[in-house]
């Protein structure tokens, strides 16, 4: 008996539905927007929608990977725990970014934890359906290779930053990165720009691989210089041009050595 095609497969977990805003957020993702309408339709139709509260874990490091997924609203925090028990935050991911294909294809364990940051909606595609998508849509495999290539380029950029940029520049670059991913979609020129995601100093420190005290010193310095301001709702960038200038400052002392 032949396995049914995607278009003939019934999926029992189509509730709850994505809201129009959540669907739009996924469709805005540059990689996802480049897929054919029929492939996007099947992903939406066969995916499972789950909503999580702030801090709730939806995948754990070491457990067998079973889903390919994206954030539809809120944010995802990815972190790893070292053998010695030290937790390292790898990234905060905004809606529209797809994650987990490498682990699903490898049939191996999750290499990180996935945790909701704020009220978060996840659209996930089960491993079996993921493989059906590969069989039914010839474009899907090449699209996944493109996605992996982009990830590798980003990883190389991060490694270069760790080697060449001082903490102040890395912090500035990370704040700009978060602002552009989570901040207002249509900012007004000359206006202050909220980061769009609330992170405490411990979370920023983990993201940068340094101590909270060092992050605190740099944030206070930027605030005194009028580059940022802090509030209960998080960090607001007041001077984007100066922040960008800081982000480009290479650690010339280390390079000379």
CSV table of N, CA and C in Angstrom, one decimal, residues 119 188-189:
chain,number,residue,atom,x,y,z
A,119,UNK,N,5.3,35.7,25.7
A,119,UNK,CA,4.3,34.8,25.2
A,119,UNK,C,4.6,34.4,23.7
A,188,UNK,N,10.5,55.7,12.3
A,188,UNK,CA,10.6,57.0,11.8
A,188,UNK,C,12.0,57.6,11.9
A,189,UNK,N,12.5,58.1,10.8
A,189,UNK,CA,13.9,58.7,10.9
A,189,UNK,C,14.1,59.7,12.0
